[in-house]
PDB file of N, CA and C in Angstrom:
ATOM      1  N   UNK A   1     -10.853  -1.022   9.242  1.00 87.00           N
ATOM      2  CA  UNK A   1      -9.985  -0.848   8.089  1.00 87.00           C
ATOM      3  C   UNK A   1      -8.764  -1.740   8.236  1.00 87.00           C
ATOM      4  N   UNK A   2      -8.340  -2.263   7.097  1.00 92.00           N
ATOM      5  CA  UNK A   2      -7.102  -3.038   7.095  1.00 92.00           C
ATOM      6  C   UNK A   2      -6.434  -2.936   5.732  1.00 92.00           C
ATOM      7  N   UNK A   3      -5.199  -3.374   5.688  1.00 94.00           N
ATOM      8  CA  UNK A   3      -4.434  -3.293   4.451  1.00 94.00           C
ATOM      9  C   UNK A   3      -5.001  -4.262   3.419  1.00 94.00           C
ATOM     10  N   UNK A   4      -4.955  -3.854   2.177  1.00 93.00           N
ATOM     11  CA  UNK A   4      -5.424  -4.706   1.089  1.00 93.00           C
ATOM     12  C   UNK A   4      -4.622  -6.012   1.043  1.00 93.00           C
ATOM     13  N   UNK A   5      -3.371  -5.957   1.431  1.00 92.00           N
ATOM     14  CA  UNK A   5      -2.524  -7.154   1.417  1.00 92.00           C
ATOM     15  C   UNK A   5      -2.934  -8.175   2.483  1.00 92.00           C
ATOM     16  N   UNK A   6      -3.756  -7.783   3.448  1.00 93.00           N
ATOM     17  CA  UNK A   6      -4.193  -8.677   4.529  1.00 93.00           C
ATOM     18  C   UNK A   6      -5.517  -9.368   4.227  1.00 93.00           C
ATOM     19  N   UNK A   7      -6.106  -9.118   3.088  1.00 92.00           N
ATOM     20  CA  UNK A   7      -7.395  -9.696   2.746  1.00 92.00           C
ATOM     21  C   UNK A   7      -7.252 -11.125   2.230  1.00 92.00           C
ATOM     22  N   UNK A   8      -8.354 -11.824   2.203  1.00 93.00           N
ATOM     23  CA  UNK A   8      -8.389 -13.193   1.700  1.00 93.00           C
ATOM     24  C   UNK A   8      -9.046 -13.213   0.323  1.00 93.00           C
ATOM     25  N   UNK A   9      -8.788 -14.243  -0.432  1.00 93.00           N
ATOM     26  CA  UNK A   9      -9.432 -14.407  -1.742  1.00 93.00           C
ATOM     27  C   UNK A   9     -10.946 -14.432  -1.558  1.00 93.00           C
ATOM     28  N   UNK A  10     -11.653 -13.715  -2.419  1.00 93.00           N
ATOM     29  CA  UNK A  10     -13.109 -13.669  -2.355  1.00 93.00           C
ATOM     30  C   UNK A  10     -13.672 -12.534  -1.527  1.00 93.00           C
ATOM     31  N   UNK A  11     -12.840 -11.849  -0.765  1.00 94.00           N
ATOM     32  CA  UNK A  11     -13.325 -10.734   0.065  1.00 94.00           C
ATOM     33  C   UNK A  11     -13.638  -9.514  -0.780  1.00 94.00           C
ATOM     34  N   UNK A  12     -14.618  -8.754  -0.308  1.00 94.00           N
ATOM     35  CA  UNK A  12     -14.984  -7.502  -0.956  1.00 94.00           C
ATOM     36  C   UNK A  12     -14.811  -6.375   0.038  1.00 94.00           C
ATOM     37  N   UNK A  13     -14.559  -5.197  -0.463  1.00 95.00           N
ATOM     38  CA  UNK A  13     -14.413  -4.028   0.391  1.00 95.00           C
ATOM     39  C   UNK A  13     -14.418  -2.757  -0.433  1.00 95.00           C
ATOM     40  N   UNK A  14     -14.271  -1.655   0.266  1.00 96.00           N
ATOM     41  CA  UNK A  14     -14.248  -0.342  -0.367  1.00 96.00           C
ATOM     42  C   UNK A  14     -12.954   0.346   0.038  1.00 96.00           C
ATOM     43  N   UNK A  15     -12.259   0.942  -0.915  1.00 96.00           N
ATOM     44  CA  UNK A  15     -11.006   1.633  -0.617  1.00 96.00           C
ATOM     45  C   UNK A  15     -11.304   2.842   0.268  1.00 96.00           C
ATOM     46  N   UNK A  16     -10.675   2.885   1.432  1.00 96.00           N
ATOM     47  CA  UNK A  16     -10.926   3.974   2.373  1.00 96.00           C
ATOM     48  C   UNK A  16      -9.722   4.886   2.560  1.00 96.00           C
ATOM     49  N   UNK A  17      -8.529   4.445   2.160  1.00 96.00           N
ATOM     50  CA  UNK A  17      -7.336   5.287   2.270  1.00 96.00           C
ATOM     51  C   UNK A  17      -6.253   4.760   1.334  1.00 96.00           C
ATOM     52  N   UNK A  18      -5.512   5.688   0.747  1.00 96.00           N
ATOM     53  CA  UNK A  18      -4.365   5.342  -0.091  1.00 96.00           C
ATOM     54  C   UNK A  18      -3.208   6.218   0.365  1.00 96.00           C
ATOM     55  N   UNK A  19      -2.085   5.590   0.724  1.00 95.00           N
ATOM     56  CA  UNK A  19      -0.921   6.332   1.198  1.00 95.00           C
ATOM     57  C   UNK A  19       0.243   6.096   0.245  1.00 95.00           C
ATOM     58  N   UNK A  20       1.086   7.079   0.123  1.00 94.00           N
ATOM     59  CA  UNK A  20       2.254   6.934  -0.728  1.00 94.00           C
ATOM     60  C   UNK A  20       2.672   8.264  -1.320  1.00 94.00           C
ATOM     61  N   UNK A  21       3.739   8.229  -2.093  1.00 94.00           N
ATOM     62  CA  UNK A  21       4.220   9.465  -2.711  1.00 94.00           C
ATOM     63  C   UNK A  21       3.340   9.837  -3.909  1.00 94.00           C
ATOM     64  N   UNK A  22       3.594  10.984  -4.480  1.00 96.00           N
ATOM     65  CA  UNK A  22       2.776  11.510  -5.576  1.00 96.00           C
ATOM     66  C   UNK A  22       2.788  10.562  -6.777  1.00 96.00           C
ATOM     67  N   UNK A  23       3.918   9.990  -7.077  1.00 96.00           N
ATOM     68  CA  UNK A  23       4.030   9.076  -8.219  1.00 96.00           C
ATOM     69  C   UNK A  23       3.138   7.846  -8.020  1.00 96.00           C
ATOM     70  N   UNK A  24       3.166   7.269  -6.815  1.00 95.00           N
ATOM     71  CA  UNK A  24       2.333   6.100  -6.513  1.00 95.00           C
ATOM     72  C   UNK A  24       0.846   6.460  -6.585  1.00 95.00           C
ATOM     73  N   UNK A  25       0.476   7.568  -5.964  1.00 95.00           N
ATOM     74  CA  UNK A  25      -0.930   7.989  -5.981  1.00 95.00           C
ATOM     75  C   UNK A  25      -1.417   8.231  -7.403  1.00 95.00           C
ATOM     76  N   UNK A  26      -0.595   8.831  -8.223  1.00 95.00           N
ATOM     77  CA  UNK A  26      -0.960   9.086  -9.611  1.00 95.00           C
ATOM     78  C   UNK A  26      -1.172   7.788 -10.379  1.00 95.00           C
ATOM     79  N   UNK A  27      -0.285   6.825 -10.176  1.00 94.00           N
ATOM     80  CA  UNK A  27      -0.392   5.539 -10.869  1.00 94.00           C
ATOM     81  C   UNK A  27      -1.632   4.760 -10.433  1.00 94.00           C
ATOM     82  N   UNK A  28      -1.868   4.717  -9.134  1.00 95.00           N
ATOM     83  CA  UNK A  28      -3.012   3.959  -8.606  1.00 95.00           C
ATOM     84  C   UNK A  28      -4.333   4.578  -9.060  1.00 95.00           C
ATOM     85  N   UNK A  29      -4.436   5.895  -9.001  1.00 93.00           N
ATOM     86  CA  UNK A  29      -5.682   6.532  -9.430  1.00 93.00           C
ATOM     87  C   UNK A  29      -5.873   6.431 -10.942  1.00 93.00           C
ATOM     88  N   UNK A  30      -4.787   6.391 -11.706  1.00 94.00           N
ATOM     89  CA  UNK A  30      -4.918   6.281 -13.166  1.00 94.00           C
ATOM     90  C   UNK A  30      -5.453   4.919 -13.599  1.00 94.00           C
ATOM     91  N   UNK A  31      -5.277   3.886 -12.767  1.00 93.00           N
ATOM     92  CA  UNK A  31      -5.839   2.573 -13.106  1.00 93.00           C
ATOM     93  C   UNK A  31      -7.233   2.383 -12.508  1.00 93.00           C
ATOM     94  N   UNK A  32      -7.767   3.452 -11.883  1.00 92.00           N
ATOM     95  CA  UNK A  32      -9.149   3.414 -11.422  1.00 92.00           C
ATOM     96  C   UNK A  32      -9.351   3.117  -9.958  1.00 92.00           C
ATOM     97  N   UNK A  33      -8.291   2.960  -9.193  1.00 95.00           N
ATOM     98  CA  UNK A  33      -8.441   2.693  -7.763  1.00 95.00           C
ATOM     99  C   UNK A  33      -8.428   4.025  -7.010  1.00 95.00           C
ATOM    100  N   UNK A  34      -9.603   4.465  -6.595  1.00 94.00           N
ATOM    101  CA  UNK A  34      -9.758   5.735  -5.904  1.00 94.00           C
ATOM    102  C   UNK A  34     -10.521   5.515  -4.601  1.00 94.00           C
ATOM    103  N   UNK A  35     -10.556   6.536  -3.750  1.00 94.00           N
ATOM    104  CA  UNK A  35     -11.307   6.441  -2.499  1.00 94.00           C
ATOM    105  C   UNK A  35     -12.771   6.155  -2.803  1.00 94.00           C
ATOM    106  N   UNK A  36     -13.360   5.220  -2.061  1.00 94.00           N
ATOM    107  CA  UNK A  36     -14.758   4.867  -2.263  1.00 94.00           C
ATOM    108  C   UNK A  36     -14.992   3.828  -3.340  1.00 94.00           C
ATOM    109  N   UNK A  37     -13.934   3.390  -3.993  1.00 94.00           N
ATOM    110  CA  UNK A  37     -14.046   2.420  -5.072  1.00 94.00           C
ATOM    111  C   UNK A  37     -14.211   1.000  -4.502  1.00 94.00           C
ATOM    112  N   UNK A  38     -15.267   0.280  -4.904  1.00 95.00           N
ATOM    113  CA  UNK A  38     -15.425  -1.102  -4.433  1.00 95.00           C
ATOM    114  C   UNK A  38     -14.430  -2.028  -5.133  1.00 95.00           C
ATOM    115  N   UNK A  39     -13.868  -2.972  -4.385  1.00 96.00           N
ATOM    116  CA  UNK A  39     -12.923  -3.945  -4.938  1.00 96.00           C
ATOM    117  C   UNK A  39     -13.277  -5.342  -4.445  1.00 96.00           C
ATOM    118  N   UNK A  40     -12.946  -6.332  -5.254  1.00 96.00           N
ATOM    119  CA  UNK A  40     -13.080  -7.729  -4.881  1.00 96.00           C
ATOM    120  C   UNK A  40     -11.716  -8.378  -5.063  1.00 96.00           C
ATOM    121  N   UNK A  41     -11.239  -9.069  -4.042  1.00 96.00           N
ATOM    122  CA  UNK A  41      -9.957  -9.763  -4.127  1.00 96.00           C
ATOM    123  C   UNK A  41     -10.207 -11.113  -4.788  1.00 96.00           C
ATOM    124  N   UNK A  42      -9.652 -11.305  -5.961  1.00 96.00           N
ATOM    125  CA  UNK A  42      -9.829 -12.560  -6.688  1.00 96.00           C
ATOM    126  C   UNK A  42      -8.824 -13.611  -6.234  1.00 96.00           C
ATOM    127  N   UNK A  43      -7.589 -13.172  -5.975  1.00 95.00           N
ATOM    128  CA  UNK A  43      -6.552 -14.118  -5.577  1.00 95.00           C
ATOM    129  C   UNK A  43      -5.532 -13.428  -4.687  1.00 95.00           C
ATOM    130  N   UNK A  44      -5.235 -14.049  -3.557  1.00 93.00           N
ATOM    131  CA  UNK A  44      -4.202 -13.547  -2.656  1.00 93.00           C
ATOM    132  C   UNK A  44      -3.409 -14.746  -2.154  1.00 93.00           C
ATOM    133  N   UNK A  45      -2.360 -15.083  -2.883  1.00 91.00           N
ATOM    134  CA  UNK A  45      -1.506 -16.211  -2.552  1.00 91.00           C
ATOM    135  C   UNK A  45      -0.159 -15.657  -2.114  1.00 91.00           C
ATOM    136  N   UNK A  46       0.421 -16.243  -1.083  1.00 85.00           N
ATOM    137  CA  UNK A  46       1.697 -15.745  -0.557  1.00 85.00           C
ATOM    138  C   UNK A  46       2.752 -15.601  -1.642  1.00 85.00           C
ATOM    139  N   UNK A  47       3.504 -14.510  -1.536  1.00 86.00           N
ATOM    140  CA  UNK A  47       4.635 -14.205  -2.421  1.00 86.00           C
ATOM    141  C   UNK A  47       4.257 -14.063  -3.890  1.00 86.00           C
ATOM    142  N   UNK A  48       3.014 -13.744  -4.165  1.00 91.00           N
ATOM    143  CA  UNK A  48       2.546 -13.517  -5.529  1.00 91.00           C
ATOM    144  C   UNK A  48       1.806 -12.188  -5.564  1.00 91.00           C
ATOM    145  N   UNK A  49       1.692 -11.555  -6.717  1.00 94.00           N
ATOM    146  CA  UNK A  49       0.886 -10.330  -6.794  1.00 94.00           C
ATOM    147  C   UNK A  49      -0.566 -10.626  -6.417  1.00 94.00           C
ATOM    148  N   UNK A  50      -1.246  -9.620  -5.908  1.00 96.00           N
ATOM    149  CA  UNK A  50      -2.643  -9.762  -5.521  1.00 96.00           C
ATOM    150  C   UNK A  50      -3.506  -9.379  -6.716  1.00 96.00           C
ATOM    151  N   UNK A  51      -4.460 -10.233  -7.040  1.00 97.00           N
ATOM    152  CA  UNK A  51      -5.329 -10.033  -8.186  1.00 97.00           C
ATOM    153  C   UNK A  51      -6.667  -9.472  -7.707  1.00 97.00           C
ATOM    154  N   UNK A  52      -7.032  -8.290  -8.240  1.00 95.00           N
ATOM    155  CA  UNK A  52      -8.255  -7.590  -7.845  1.00 95.00           C
ATOM    156  C   UNK A  52      -9.207  -7.447  -9.015  1.00 95.00           C
ATOM    157  N   UNK A  53     -10.480  -7.268  -8.691  1.00 96.00           N
ATOM    158  CA  UNK A  53     -11.474  -6.920  -9.699  1.00 96.00           C
ATOM    159  C   UNK A  53     -12.135  -5.636  -9.231  1.00 96.00           C
ATOM    160  N   UNK A  54     -12.084  -4.614 -10.071  1.00 94.00           N
ATOM    161  CA  UNK A  54     -12.680  -3.332  -9.726  1.00 94.00           C
ATOM    162  C   UNK A  54     -13.011  -2.572 -11.001  1.00 94.00           C
ATOM    163  N   UNK A  55     -14.166  -1.942 -11.017  1.00 91.00           N
ATOM    164  CA  UNK A  55     -14.595  -1.121 -12.156  1.00 91.00           C
ATOM    165  C   UNK A  55     -14.475  -1.858 -13.487  1.00 91.00           C
ATOM    166  N   UNK A  56     -14.973  -3.079 -13.523  1.00 92.00           N
ATOM    167  CA  UNK A  56     -14.975  -3.912 -14.729  1.00 92.00           C
ATOM    168  C   UNK A  56     -13.578  -4.219 -15.252  1.00 92.00           C
ATOM    169  N   UNK A  57     -12.584  -4.225 -14.368  1.00 93.00           N
ATOM    170  CA  UNK A  57     -11.211  -4.536 -14.771  1.00 93.00           C
ATOM    171  C   UNK A  57     -10.560  -5.476 -13.766  1.00 93.00           C
ATOM    172  N   UNK A  58      -9.687  -6.335 -14.274  1.00 95.00           N
ATOM    173  CA  UNK A  58      -8.893  -7.188 -13.421  1.00 95.00           C
ATOM    174  C   UNK A  58      -7.524  -6.525 -13.282  1.00 95.00           C
ATOM    175  N   UNK A  59      -7.057  -6.369 -12.050  1.00 95.00           N
ATOM    176  CA  UNK A  59      -5.830  -5.622 -11.773  1.00 95.00           C
ATOM    177  C   UNK A  59      -4.916  -6.469 -10.903  1.00 95.00           C
ATOM    178  N   UNK A  60      -3.641  -6.541 -11.250  1.00 95.00           N
ATOM    179  CA  UNK A  60      -2.644  -7.224 -10.428  1.00 95.00           C
ATOM    180  C   UNK A  60      -1.766  -6.166  -9.772  1.00 95.00           C
ATOM    181  N   UNK A  61      -1.659  -6.233  -8.437  1.00 95.00           N
ATOM    182  CA  UNK A  61      -0.828  -5.287  -7.703  1.00 95.00           C
ATOM    183  C   UNK A  61       0.200  -6.031  -6.867  1.00 95.00           C
ATOM    184  N   UNK A  62       1.389  -5.476  -6.791  1.00 94.00           N
ATOM    185  CA  UNK A  62       2.454  -6.014  -5.966  1.00 94.00           C
ATOM    186  C   UNK A  62       2.063  -5.894  -4.486  1.00 94.00           C
ATOM    187  N   UNK A  63       2.549  -6.789  -3.666  1.00 93.00           N
ATOM    188  CA  UNK A  63       2.217  -6.761  -2.232  1.00 93.00           C
ATOM    189  C   UNK A  63       2.624  -5.450  -1.556  1.00 93.00           C
ATOM    190  N   UNK A  64       3.769  -4.895  -1.945  1.00 93.00           N
ATOM    191  CA  UNK A  64       4.208  -3.641  -1.324  1.00 93.00           C
ATOM    192  C   UNK A  64       3.241  -2.506  -1.657  1.00 93.00           C
ATOM    193  N   UNK A  65       2.639  -2.547  -2.842  1.00 94.00           N
ATOM    194  CA  UNK A  65       1.645  -1.546  -3.209  1.00 94.00           C
ATOM    195  C   UNK A  65       0.362  -1.745  -2.401  1.00 94.00           C
ATOM    196  N   UNK A  66      -0.020  -2.992  -2.209  1.00 94.00           N
ATOM    197  CA  UNK A  66      -1.237  -3.294  -1.449  1.00 94.00           C
ATOM    198  C   UNK A  66      -1.098  -2.923   0.024  1.00 94.00           C
ATOM    199  N   UNK A  67       0.130  -2.874   0.526  1.00 94.00           N
ATOM    200  CA  UNK A  67       0.355  -2.444   1.913  1.00 94.00           C
ATOM    201  C   UNK A  67      -0.009  -0.976   2.102  1.00 94.00           C
ATOM    202  N   UNK A  68      -0.038  -0.191   1.038  1.00 96.00           N
ATOM    203  CA  UNK A  68      -0.313   1.235   1.116  1.00 96.00           C
ATOM    204  C   UNK A  68      -1.792   1.572   0.904  1.00 96.00           C
ATOM    205  N   UNK A  69      -2.612   0.536   0.641  1.00 96.00           N
ATOM    206  CA  UNK A  69      -4.038   0.748   0.377  1.00 96.00           C
ATOM    207  C   UNK A  69      -4.857   0.127   1.508  1.00 96.00           C
ATOM    208  N   UNK A  70      -5.725   0.930   2.121  1.00 96.00           N
ATOM    209  CA  UNK A  70      -6.597   0.461   3.200  1.00 96.00           C
ATOM    210  C   UNK A  70      -8.004   0.242   2.666  1.00 96.00           C
ATOM    211  N   UNK A  71      -8.650  -0.855   3.103  1.00 95.00           N
ATOM    212  CA  UNK A  71     -10.036  -1.064   2.715  1.00 95.00           C
ATOM    213  C   UNK A  71     -10.908  -1.234   3.949  1.00 95.00           C
ATOM    214  N   UNK A  72     -12.171  -0.871   3.769  1.00 90.00           N
ATOM    215  CA  UNK A  72     -13.164  -1.043   4.815  1.00 90.00           C
ATOM    216  C   UNK A  72     -14.202  -2.033   4.327  1.00 90.00           C
ATOM    217  N   UNK A  73     -15.284  -2.177   5.085  1.00 77.00           N
ATOM    218  CA  UNK A  73     -16.352  -3.101   4.720  1.00 77.00           C
ATOM    219  C   UNK A  73     -17.017  -2.715   3.422  1.00 77.00           C
ATOM    220  N   UNK A  74     -17.733  -3.657   2.855  1.00 60.00           N
ATOM    221  CA  UNK A  74     -18.425  -3.417   1.584  1.00 60.00           C
ATOM    222  C   UNK A  74     -19.530  -2.385   1.753  1.00 60.00           C
ATOM    223  N   UNK A  75     -19.752  -1.598   0.700  1.00 49.00           N
ATOM    224  CA  UNK A  75     -20.825  -0.604   0.721  1.00 49.00           C
ATOM    225  C   UNK A  75     -22.171  -1.300   0.732  1.00 49.00           C
ATOM    226  N   UNK A  76     -23.136  -0.687   1.397  1.00 41.00           N
ATOM    227  CA  UNK A  76     -24.474  -1.282   1.455  1.00 41.00           C
ATOM    228  C   UNK A  76     -25.480  -0.321   0.925  1.00 41.00           C
TER     229      UNK A  76
END
């Protein structure tokens, strides 16, 4: 497992942990990012938001938010 902010462009994984306060957890789950959800990192460029693809949606997350999300290997 590693932080979503540590991934490279093109990597795939599955969300294995989400940490944060109730407000953050509510916001992240409302956009469809939940435990077990597969994600693909479309773009991860330094000092820019991280662009993800998950559940037929493109999502941009701030780096500080991605530090609170852990991903594991892709589901098989």
